[in-house]
């Protein structure tokens, strides 16, 4: 069966520090991968999605970046965090082929910027 | 501007009551999905509706996709405390990424 892992679960970082959140998927090949940010009790904002290694689409301009160095690894990074980067970050995967596929989410990373 | 608007944003009801959550858009979707999210966890898929006018039932939950594929509703019969959570609708507009609604937070009091 397929599983998705995100870490860390919680992170407290000072303003201006770098960021690296990692997400890995097991049990499937060539998945579509996604990074979302969620404000408290609200919907999900798509940040990045990837259909393959080194193929990243950015949805919103920001000081975050994403990379996919391996087929089942997706990394969210920042060189200098802002207060506005606080939030709940979710990684997800879906089957690559076919339309209307469901997305499967990790348990998220709660990021607090001080 | 939110592509998918959900209403109400927050709903607090007593156990045993019925409720309906709405998901509306001016855009046409090739499919709509409903997810439920518990605090501190990722959303979990409940259902996918694909055909305009489609109705799907999942125990006490009934999902409907509008005829024009621009809106959807979720109806819960005899709500239970275990139904408490954040309900999210999400749709594909043809590209490979989902667009999520603003969410409806449901609280069912015992």
Short mmCIF file of C-alpha atoms in Angstrom, two decimals:
data_model
loop_
_atom_site.label_atom_id
_atom_site.label_comp_id
_atom_site.label_asym_id
_atom_site.label_seq_id
_atom_site.Cartn_x
_atom_site.Cartn_y
_atom_site.Cartn_z
CA UNK A 1 0.00 0.00 0.00
CA UNK A 2 1.02 3.59 -0.55
CA UNK A 3 2.13 5.84 2.27
CA UNK A 4 3.20 9.47 2.51
CA UNK A 5 5.49 10.88 5.15
CA UNK A 6 6.06 14.49 6.10
CA UNK A 7 8.51 15.87 8.61
CA UNK A 8 8.91 17.54 10.91
CA UNK A 9 5.41 17.59 12.42
CA UNK A 10 6.00 20.94 14.09
CA UNK A 11 8.65 23.59 13.59
CA UNK A 12 9.36 26.93 15.27
CA UNK A 13 11.73 29.16 13.35
CA UNK A 14 12.91 32.78 13.72
CA UNK A 15 12.23 35.34 11.03
CA UNK A 16 14.99 35.34 8.43
CA UNK A 17 16.05 31.73 9.01
CA UNK A 18 16.06 29.08 6.24
CA UNK A 19 13.47 26.33 5.86
CA UNK A 20 13.45 22.79 4.55
CA UNK A 21 10.38 20.57 4.77
CA UNK A 22 10.56 17.09 3.33
CA UNK A 23 7.91 14.78 1.96
CA UNK A 24 8.37 11.23 0.70
CA UNK A 25 5.94 8.78 -0.85
CA UNK A 26 6.26 5.00 -0.76
CA UNK A 27 4.51 2.26 -2.66
CA UNK A 28 3.92 4.07 -5.96
CA UNK A 29 5.95 5.28 -8.92
CA UNK A 30 5.95 8.60 -10.76
CA UNK A 31 3.26 10.25 -8.63
CA UNK A 32 2.09 13.82 -8.98
CA UNK A 33 3.25 15.68 -5.88
CA UNK A 34 1.82 18.81 -4.26
CA UNK A 35 2.60 21.33 -1.54
CA UNK A 36 -0.28 23.25 0.07
CA UNK A 37 -0.51 25.85 2.83
CA UNK A 38 -3.55 26.09 5.06
CA UNK A 39 -4.56 28.98 7.28
CA UNK A 40 -6.26 27.99 10.55
CA UNK A 41 -9.61 26.31 9.84
CA UNK A 42 -9.62 27.34 6.20
CA UNK A 43 -9.17 25.85 2.76
CA UNK A 44 -5.92 24.81 1.14
CA UNK A 45 -3.82 27.11 -1.02
CA UNK A 46 -1.81 25.28 -3.67
CA UNK A 47 1.85 26.37 -3.58
CA UNK A 48 3.63 23.97 -5.94
CA UNK A 49 2.93 20.83 -7.89
CA UNK A 50 5.20 18.44 -9.76
CA UNK A 51 4.48 15.88 -12.45
CA UNK A 52 8.03 14.48 -12.50
CA UNK A 53 11.62 14.83 -11.34
CA UNK A 54 12.80 18.44 -11.60
CA UNK A 55 9.41 19.47 -13.07
CA UNK A 56 7.91 22.03 -10.70
CA UNK A 57 4.98 24.38 -11.28
CA UNK A 58 4.63 27.37 -8.97
CA UNK A 59 1.14 28.66 -8.26
CA UNK A 60 1.79 31.81 -6.25
CA UNK A 61 4.72 34.24 -6.13
CA UNK A 62 6.44 34.03 -2.78
CA UNK A 63 9.75 33.46 -1.06
CA UNK A 64 9.25 29.69 -1.05
CA UNK A 65 10.64 27.20 -3.54
CA UNK A 66 10.19 23.50 -4.19
CA UNK A 67 12.42 20.79 -5.54
CA UNK A 68 11.97 17.18 -6.56
CA UNK A 69 15.41 15.57 -6.64
CA UNK A 70 14.01 12.02 -6.70
CA UNK A 71 10.82 10.47 -8.03
CA UNK A 72 9.14 10.19 -4.64
CA UNK A 73 10.74 13.05 -2.75
CA UNK A 74 9.38 16.59 -2.63
CA UNK A 75 11.09 19.37 -0.68
CA UNK A 76 9.77 22.81 0.28
CA UNK A 77 12.41 25.41 1.02
CA UNK A 78 13.01 29.03 1.85
CA UNK A 79 16.22 31.01 2.19
CA UNK A 80 14.73 33.59 4.58
CA UNK A 81 11.42 33.04 6.34
CA UNK A 82 8.87 35.80 6.83
CA UNK A 83 6.24 36.10 9.57
CA UNK A 84 3.60 35.54 6.90
CA UNK A 85 5.05 32.08 6.17
CA UNK A 86 3.49 30.72 9.36
CA UNK A 87 0.86 28.09 8.71
CA UNK A 88 0.05 24.43 8.25
CA UNK A 89 1.91 22.91 5.31
CA UNK A 90 0.55 19.81 3.65
CA UNK A 91 2.15 17.52 1.11
CA UNK A 92 -0.01 15.32 -1.11
CA UNK A 93 0.33 12.83 -3.94
CA UNK A 94 -1.95 11.52 -6.66
CA UNK A 95 -1.70 8.95 -9.40
CA UNK A 96 0.06 10.41 -12.40
CA UNK A 97 -2.16 9.12 -15.16
CA UNK A 98 -5.87 9.69 -15.61
CA UNK A 99 -8.20 12.51 -14.76
CA UNK A 100 -10.05 13.37 -11.55
CA UNK A 101 -7.70 11.43 -9.31
CA UNK A 102 -8.03 11.79 -5.53
CA UNK A 103 -5.18 13.33 -3.58
CA UNK A 104 -3.65 11.62 -0.58
CA UNK A 105 -2.30 13.87 2.12
CA UNK A 106 0.42 13.66 4.71
CA UNK A 107 -0.24 14.72 8.29
CA UNK A 108 1.24 18.17 7.74
CA UNK A 109 3.86 20.41 9.32
CA UNK A 110 2.80 23.17 11.69
CA UNK A 111 5.24 26.04 11.06
CA UNK A 112 5.43 28.96 13.48
CA UNK A 113 7.61 31.95 12.72
CA UNK A 114 8.74 34.08 15.65
CA UNK B 1 -11.31 35.78 -5.30
CA UNK B 2 -12.10 32.22 -4.17
CA UNK B 3 -12.90 29.96 -7.11
CA UNK B 4 -14.92 27.63 -4.90
CA UNK B 5 -17.12 29.18 -2.21
CA UNK B 6 -18.41 27.03 0.62
CA UNK B 7 -21.29 27.86 2.91
CA UNK B 8 -21.79 28.05 5.74
CA UNK B 9 -18.27 28.69 7.00
CA UNK B 10 -19.13 27.37 10.44
CA UNK B 11 -21.98 25.18 11.68
CA UNK B 12 -22.70 24.06 15.23
CA UNK B 13 -25.59 21.64 15.68
CA UNK B 14 -26.93 19.08 18.12
CA UNK B 15 -26.54 15.35 17.66
CA UNK B 16 -29.38 13.94 15.53
CA UNK B 17 -29.95 17.06 13.45
CA UNK B 18 -29.66 17.18 9.67
CA UNK B 19 -27.46 19.65 7.80
CA UNK B 20 -26.41 20.65 4.29
CA UNK B 21 -23.11 22.17 3.19
CA UNK B 22 -22.85 23.94 -0.15
CA UNK B 23 -19.98 24.36 -2.58
CA UNK B 24 -20.52 26.88 -5.38
CA UNK B 25 -18.57 28.26 -8.30
CA UNK B 26 -19.02 30.17 -11.51
CA UNK B 27 -16.59 27.76 -13.18
CA UNK B 28 -17.29 24.31 -14.61
CA UNK B 29 -15.44 21.42 -13.02
CA UNK B 30 -14.63 18.06 -14.59
CA UNK B 31 -15.13 16.56 -11.14
CA UNK B 32 -15.65 17.59 -7.55
CA UNK B 33 -14.26 15.89 -4.49
CA UNK B 34 -15.22 16.19 -0.83
CA UNK B 35 -12.69 15.77 1.95
CA UNK B 36 -12.93 15.77 5.73
CA UNK B 37 -10.08 17.00 7.88
CA UNK B 38 -9.45 16.45 11.58
CA UNK B 39 -7.34 18.95 13.56
CA UNK B 40 -3.63 18.39 13.06
CA UNK B 41 -4.12 15.94 10.21
CA UNK B 42 -4.32 16.01 6.45
CA UNK B 43 -7.67 15.90 4.59
CA UNK B 44 -9.11 12.49 3.79
CA UNK B 45 -11.17 11.88 0.67
CA UNK B 46 -14.87 11.12 1.20
CA UNK B 47 -16.17 10.98 -2.37
CA UNK B 48 -15.60 12.03 -5.98
CA UNK B 49 -18.52 13.08 -8.20
CA UNK B 50 -17.95 13.26 -11.94
CA UNK B 51 -21.25 13.37 -13.82
CA UNK B 52 -23.58 16.38 -13.74
CA UNK B 53 -26.60 15.56 -11.57
CA UNK B 54 -24.83 12.63 -9.93
CA UNK B 55 -25.85 11.65 -6.40
CA UNK B 56 -23.66 9.47 -4.21
CA UNK B 57 -24.45 8.14 -0.76
CA UNK B 58 -21.93 7.18 1.91
CA UNK B 59 -23.93 5.89 4.89
CA UNK B 60 -25.56 9.04 6.35
CA UNK B 61 -23.79 11.37 3.89
CA UNK B 62 -25.36 12.27 0.54
CA UNK B 63 -23.34 14.11 -2.09
CA UNK B 64 -24.80 15.78 -5.15
CA UNK B 65 -23.10 17.30 -8.19
CA UNK B 66 -25.00 20.07 -9.92
CA UNK B 67 -26.37 19.50 -13.41
CA UNK B 68 -24.06 22.17 -14.83
CA UNK B 69 -21.07 20.82 -12.84
CA UNK B 70 -20.56 24.19 -11.15
CA UNK B 71 -21.76 23.32 -7.66
CA UNK B 72 -22.12 20.49 -5.18
CA UNK B 73 -23.78 19.81 -1.86
CA UNK B 74 -23.17 17.51 1.07
CA UNK B 75 -26.13 16.50 3.22
CA UNK B 76 -25.66 14.72 6.54
CA UNK B 77 -28.61 12.96 8.12
CA UNK B 78 -28.80 12.50 11.89
CA UNK B 79 -25.40 14.03 12.57
CA UNK B 80 -23.18 12.42 15.19
CA UNK B 81 -20.24 13.86 17.20
CA UNK B 82 -17.92 11.76 15.03
CA UNK B 83 -18.95 13.89 12.05
CA UNK B 84 -17.20 16.89 13.60
CA UNK B 85 -14.44 18.27 11.40
CA UNK B 86 -13.55 20.58 8.54
CA UNK B 87 -15.31 19.69 5.27
CA UNK B 88 -13.57 20.76 2.09
CA UNK B 89 -14.78 20.60 -1.48
CA UNK B 90 -12.21 20.57 -4.26
CA UNK B 91 -12.44 20.46 -8.03
CA UNK B 92 -10.44 19.85 -11.15
CA UNK B 93 -10.88 22.45 -13.87
CA UNK B 94 -8.85 20.53 -16.44
CA UNK B 95 -5.33 21.11 -15.15
CA UNK B 96 -3.59 18.57 -12.96
CA UNK B 97 -4.01 20.36 -9.63
CA UNK B 98 -7.08 20.58 -7.40
CA UNK B 99 -8.68 23.88 -6.42
CA UNK B 100 -9.97 23.77 -2.85
CA UNK B 101 -12.93 25.56 -1.36
CA UNK B 102 -12.80 27.77 1.71
CA UNK B 103 -14.03 24.99 4.02
CA UNK B 104 -16.97 24.43 6.39
CA UNK B 105 -16.20 23.73 10.02
CA UNK B 106 -18.84 21.43 11.52
CA UNK B 107 -19.25 20.88 15.23
CA UNK B 108 -21.78 18.32 16.43
CA UNK B 109 -22.64 18.60 20.11
CA UNK B 110 -23.60 15.40 21.97
#
